[in-house]
Tab-separated table of C-alpha atoms and ligand atoms in Angstrom:
chain	number	residue	atom	x	y	z
A	1	UNK	CA	0.246	4.550	18.953
A	2	UNK	CA	2.795	7.314	18.679
A	3	UNK	CA	4.359	8.009	15.301
A	4	UNK	CA	7.597	6.121	15.939
A	5	UNK	CA	5.727	3.059	17.175
A	6	UNK	CA	3.435	3.085	14.146
A	7	UNK	CA	6.454	3.386	11.856
A	8	UNK	CA	8.411	0.564	13.500
A	9	UNK	CA	5.375	-1.712	13.901
A	10	UNK	CA	4.394	-1.707	10.248
A	11	UNK	CA	5.192	-4.942	8.488
A	12	UNK	CA	3.598	-6.798	5.605
A	13	UNK	CA	0.618	-8.622	7.063
A	14	UNK	CA	-0.590	-11.416	4.807
A	15	UNK	CA	-3.018	-13.212	7.124
A	16	UNK	CA	-5.974	-11.319	8.416
A	17	UNK	CA	-8.478	-11.897	11.214
A	18	UNK	CA	-12.130	-12.175	10.236
A	19	UNK	CA	-12.887	-8.718	11.607
A	20	UNK	CA	-14.136	-5.709	9.669
A	21	UNK	CA	-12.491	-2.294	9.836
A	22	UNK	CA	-14.804	0.435	11.139
A	23	UNK	CA	-15.809	2.891	8.421
A	24	UNK	CA	-14.233	5.862	10.196
A	25	UNK	CA	-10.929	3.994	10.595
A	26	UNK	CA	-10.928	3.024	6.923
A	27	UNK	CA	-11.700	6.604	5.919
A	28	UNK	CA	-8.849	7.856	8.085
A	29	UNK	CA	-6.449	5.520	6.286
A	30	UNK	CA	-7.719	6.772	2.916
A	31	UNK	CA	-7.470	10.368	4.092
A	32	UNK	CA	-3.805	9.759	4.922
A	33	UNK	CA	-3.302	8.707	1.296
A	34	UNK	CA	-5.212	11.708	-0.026
A	35	UNK	CA	-2.966	14.037	1.978
A	36	UNK	CA	0.276	12.511	0.701
A	37	UNK	CA	2.679	14.852	-1.102
A	38	UNK	CA	3.141	14.499	-4.842
A	39	UNK	CA	5.210	16.035	-7.614
A	40	UNK	CA	3.864	19.578	-8.231
A	41	UNK	CA	0.867	18.481	-6.156
A	42	UNK	CA	-0.599	16.717	-9.209
A	43	UNK	CA	-2.143	13.976	-7.024
A	44	UNK	CA	-2.038	11.383	-9.805
A	45	UNK	CA	-4.017	8.795	-7.848
A	46	UNK	CA	-7.545	7.542	-7.424
A	47	UNK	CA	-8.328	5.005	-4.724
A	48	UNK	CA	-10.865	2.219	-5.260
A	49	UNK	CA	-11.794	0.600	-1.945
A	50	UNK	CA	-13.141	-2.940	-1.946
A	51	UNK	CA	-14.722	-4.621	1.093
A	52	UNK	CA	-16.994	-7.199	-0.555
A	53	UNK	CA	-15.614	-10.699	0.118
A	54	UNK	CA	-16.427	-12.111	-3.317
A	55	UNK	CA	-14.876	-9.119	-5.055
A	56	UNK	CA	-11.779	-9.375	-2.823
A	57	UNK	CA	-11.416	-13.033	-3.733
A	58	UNK	CA	-11.591	-12.209	-7.419
A	59	UNK	CA	-9.174	-9.339	-7.005
A	60	UNK	CA	-6.671	-11.686	-5.363
A	61	UNK	CA	-6.246	-13.457	-8.715
A	62	UNK	CA	-4.799	-10.478	-10.596
A	63	UNK	CA	-1.262	-11.316	-9.501
A	64	UNK	CA	0.464	-14.429	-8.185
A	65	UNK	CA	1.617	-12.451	-5.137
A	66	UNK	CA	-1.870	-11.102	-4.371
A	67	UNK	CA	-3.341	-14.152	-2.618
A	68	UNK	CA	-3.504	-12.326	0.714
A	69	UNK	CA	-5.983	-9.810	-0.732
A	70	UNK	CA	-8.708	-12.502	-0.588
A	71	UNK	CA	-8.701	-12.575	3.214
A	72	UNK	CA	-8.319	-8.857	3.807
A	73	UNK	CA	-11.051	-6.777	5.441
A	74	UNK	CA	-10.547	-4.110	2.781
A	75	UNK	CA	-8.243	-3.545	-0.159
A	76	UNK	CA	-7.370	-0.212	-1.714
A	77	UNK	CA	-6.506	-0.255	-5.408
A	78	UNK	CA	-4.205	2.599	-6.417
A	79	UNK	CA	-5.181	3.801	-9.882
A	80	UNK	CA	-3.164	6.164	-12.076
A	81	UNK	CA	-3.072	7.486	-15.627
A	82	UNK	CA	-1.737	4.802	-17.974
A	83	UNK	CA	1.074	6.766	-19.594
A	84	UNK	CA	3.820	5.438	-21.913
A	85	UNK	CA	6.038	8.365	-20.929
A	86	UNK	CA	8.757	6.961	-18.661
A	87	UNK	CA	9.181	10.299	-16.903
A	88	UNK	CA	5.485	10.481	-16.056
A	89	UNK	CA	5.504	6.869	-14.908
A	90	UNK	CA	8.565	7.471	-12.727
A	91	UNK	CA	6.988	10.481	-11.042
A	92	UNK	CA	3.782	8.556	-10.483
A	93	UNK	CA	5.608	5.592	-8.947
A	94	UNK	CA	7.377	7.845	-6.439
A	95	UNK	CA	4.117	9.549	-5.514
A	96	UNK	CA	2.239	6.263	-5.211
A	97	UNK	CA	4.951	5.077	-2.841
A	98	UNK	CA	4.373	8.092	-0.647
A	99	UNK	CA	0.591	7.607	-0.624
A	100	UNK	CA	1.086	3.914	0.135
A	101	UNK	CA	3.371	4.523	3.074
A	102	UNK	CA	1.095	7.253	4.470
A	103	UNK	CA	-1.838	4.825	4.405
A	104	UNK	CA	0.212	2.024	5.913
A	105	UNK	CA	1.423	4.176	8.805
A	106	UNK	CA	-2.107	5.479	9.423
A	107	UNK	CA	-3.292	1.864	9.422
A	108	UNK	CA	-0.584	0.782	11.873
A	109	UNK	CA	-1.542	3.682	14.110
A	110	UNK	CA	-4.987	2.068	14.387
A	111	UNK	CA	-3.592	-1.455	14.876
A	112	UNK	CA	-4.613	-2.352	11.326
A	113	UNK	CA	-2.152	-4.453	9.330
A	114	UNK	CA	-1.405	-3.806	5.674
A	115	UNK	CA	0.227	-5.530	2.739
A	116	UNK	CA	1.319	-4.643	-0.778
A	117	UNK	CA	0.526	-6.371	-3.986
A	118	UNK	CA	1.544	-5.646	-7.526
A	119	UNK	CA	-0.961	-6.165	-10.358
A	120	UNK	CA	-0.179	-8.582	-13.177
A	121	UNK	CA	-3.424	-8.985	-15.113
A	122	UNK	CA	-4.261	-5.373	-15.844
A	123	UNK	CA	-7.313	-6.112	-17.957
A	124	UNK	CA	-8.892	-8.244	-15.252
A	125	UNK	CA	-8.097	-5.720	-12.519
A	126	UNK	CA	-9.683	-2.940	-14.590
A	127	UNK	CA	-12.740	-5.027	-15.286
A	128	UNK	CA	-13.245	-6.094	-11.649
A	129	UNK	CA	-12.965	-2.518	-10.436
A	130	UNK	CA	-14.715	-0.753	-13.313
A	131	UNK	CA	-11.576	1.269	-14.057
A	132	UNK	CA	-11.498	3.083	-17.439
A	133	UNK	CA	-9.128	1.824	-20.150
A	134	UNK	CA	-6.921	4.940	-19.942
A	135	UNK	CA	-6.024	4.172	-16.317
A	136	UNK	CA	-3.706	1.602	-14.774
A	137	UNK	CA	-4.342	-0.298	-11.555
A	138	UNK	CA	-0.833	0.152	-10.213
A	139	UNK	CA	-0.886	-1.571	-6.807
A	140	UNK	CA	-3.203	-3.069	-4.222
A	141	UNK	CA	-2.927	-2.327	-0.507
A	142	UNK	CA	-4.734	-4.913	1.549
A	143	UNK	CA	-5.840	-4.054	5.061
A	144	UNK	CA	-7.098	-5.917	8.104
A	145	UNK	CA	-6.354	-6.849	11.677
A	146	UNK	CA	-3.443	-9.321	11.784
A	147	UNK	CA	-4.448	-12.954	12.340
A	148	UNK	CA	-1.077	-13.986	13.757
A	149	UNK	CA	-0.044	-11.347	16.306
A	150	UNK	CA	-0.926	-7.710	16.919
A	151	UNK	CA	1.349	-5.045	15.496
A	152	UNK	CA	4.097	-4.005	17.864
A	153	UNK	CA	7.457	-2.315	17.335
A	154	UNK	CA	9.952	-4.626	15.598
A	155	UNK	CA	13.253	-4.498	17.467
A	156	UNK	CA	15.432	-6.098	14.802
A	157	UNK	CA	14.014	-5.535	11.335
A	158	UNK	CA	15.391	-7.630	8.449
A	159	UNK	CA	17.143	-4.702	6.859
A	160	UNK	CA	20.660	-3.876	5.639
A	161	UNK	CA	22.827	-2.518	8.466
A	162	UNK	CA	22.415	1.185	9.272
A	163	UNK	CA	26.097	1.980	8.629
A	164	UNK	CA	26.001	0.281	5.243
A	165	UNK	CA	22.943	2.228	4.131
A	166	UNK	CA	23.761	5.653	5.575
A	167	UNK	CA	26.565	7.702	3.998
A	168	UNK	CA	27.447	10.962	5.706
A	169	UNK	CA	28.538	13.830	3.517
A	170	UNK	CA	29.922	11.584	0.740
A	171	UNK	CA	29.315	8.022	-0.536
B	1	LIG	C1	6.549	-1.896	-4.824
B	1	LIG	C2	6.271	-3.085	-3.928
B	1	LIG	C3	5.623	-4.180	-4.449
B	1	LIG	C4	5.334	-5.275	-3.642
B	1	LIG	N1	4.642	-6.315	-4.163
B	1	LIG	C5	4.276	-7.332	-3.362
B	1	LIG	C6	3.451	-8.391	-3.872
B	1	LIG	O1	3.050	-8.403	-5.027
B	1	LIG	N2	3.100	-9.372	-3.022
B	1	LIG	C7	3.522	-9.389	-1.708
B	1	LIG	O2	3.144	-10.325	-0.988
B	1	LIG	N3	4.326	-8.417	-1.199
B	1	LIG	C8	4.703	-7.392	-1.991
B	1	LIG	N4	5.485	-6.380	-1.491
B	1	LIG	C9	5.925	-6.412	-0.087
B	1	LIG	C10	7.445	-6.574	0.100
B	1	LIG	O3	7.817	-7.887	-0.214
B	1	LIG	C11	7.793	-6.220	1.565
B	1	LIG	O4	7.452	-4.878	1.805
B	1	LIG	C12	9.263	-6.423	1.876
B	1	LIG	O5	9.604	-7.782	1.804
B	1	LIG	C13	9.639	-5.910	3.262
B	1	LIG	O6	8.854	-6.546	4.256
B	1	LIG	P1	7.951	-5.721	5.279
B	1	LIG	O7	6.972	-4.902	4.480
B	1	LIG	O8	7.254	-6.769	6.118
B	1	LIG	O9	8.845	-4.837	6.098
B	1	LIG	C14	5.762	-5.278	-2.276
B	1	LIG	C15	6.410	-4.147	-1.762
B	1	LIG	C16	6.651	-3.055	-2.561
B	1	LIG	C17	7.311	-1.830	-1.955
C-alpha cells in the first residue's frame, strides 16, 4: 500500500481472522513504534508483545472495552513509567499516541488491522505481563487480519467536517 492508502484504510478492527501474523511483519510494526518521535527523544515506552491465545484471552479482561484483544493474532502492550507528575504523564500520552499511530499505519500497510484498548485493571495487566510495579500498562494495541473485510481506503470517514476542524490563520 502507499502511505496515503495505509493512512485512509486504517480503522479500528475488532474482529480478527484466525490467521497469525508473520514474525517479520510483526517486527516491522514494532519497529515503526520504536522509531516514533518523542519529547526530547526520551522514548518513554516499552512494548510487550503477546501472541499466546490463553494470555490474550486473559489480557482481554483488563478493561470492559478490551474484549477484542482475545481474538487478536497479537497484542502490543504499551508500558510507561508510572509517574504522578501531570506534566510527565501528559508528555508520555502524546508520545504514546505517536508510537500507536506509527504502528497502526505500518500494520495497515501490511493489510493487518489494529484496534486500541485502554487498561482498567492495572494490577491485573501488570501481573499478566510481568510488568514491574513502577510501570503503567497504558494501552493495548491489538493486531490481526480483519475477519469482516480487508482494509481499503475509507471514502467517507465518520469525522467532523474538514471546514469545521481546519482553521486557517486564525480560529
Ligand atoms: C486513547 C484511545 C483509547 C481508546 N480506547 C478504546 C477501547 O478501550 N476500546 C475500544 O474498543 N476502542 C478504543 N479506542 C478506539 C476509538 O473508539 C476509535 O479510534 C474511534 O472511535 C475512531 O474509530 P476508528 O479508529 O475506526 O477510525 C480508543 C482510541 C483511542 C485514541
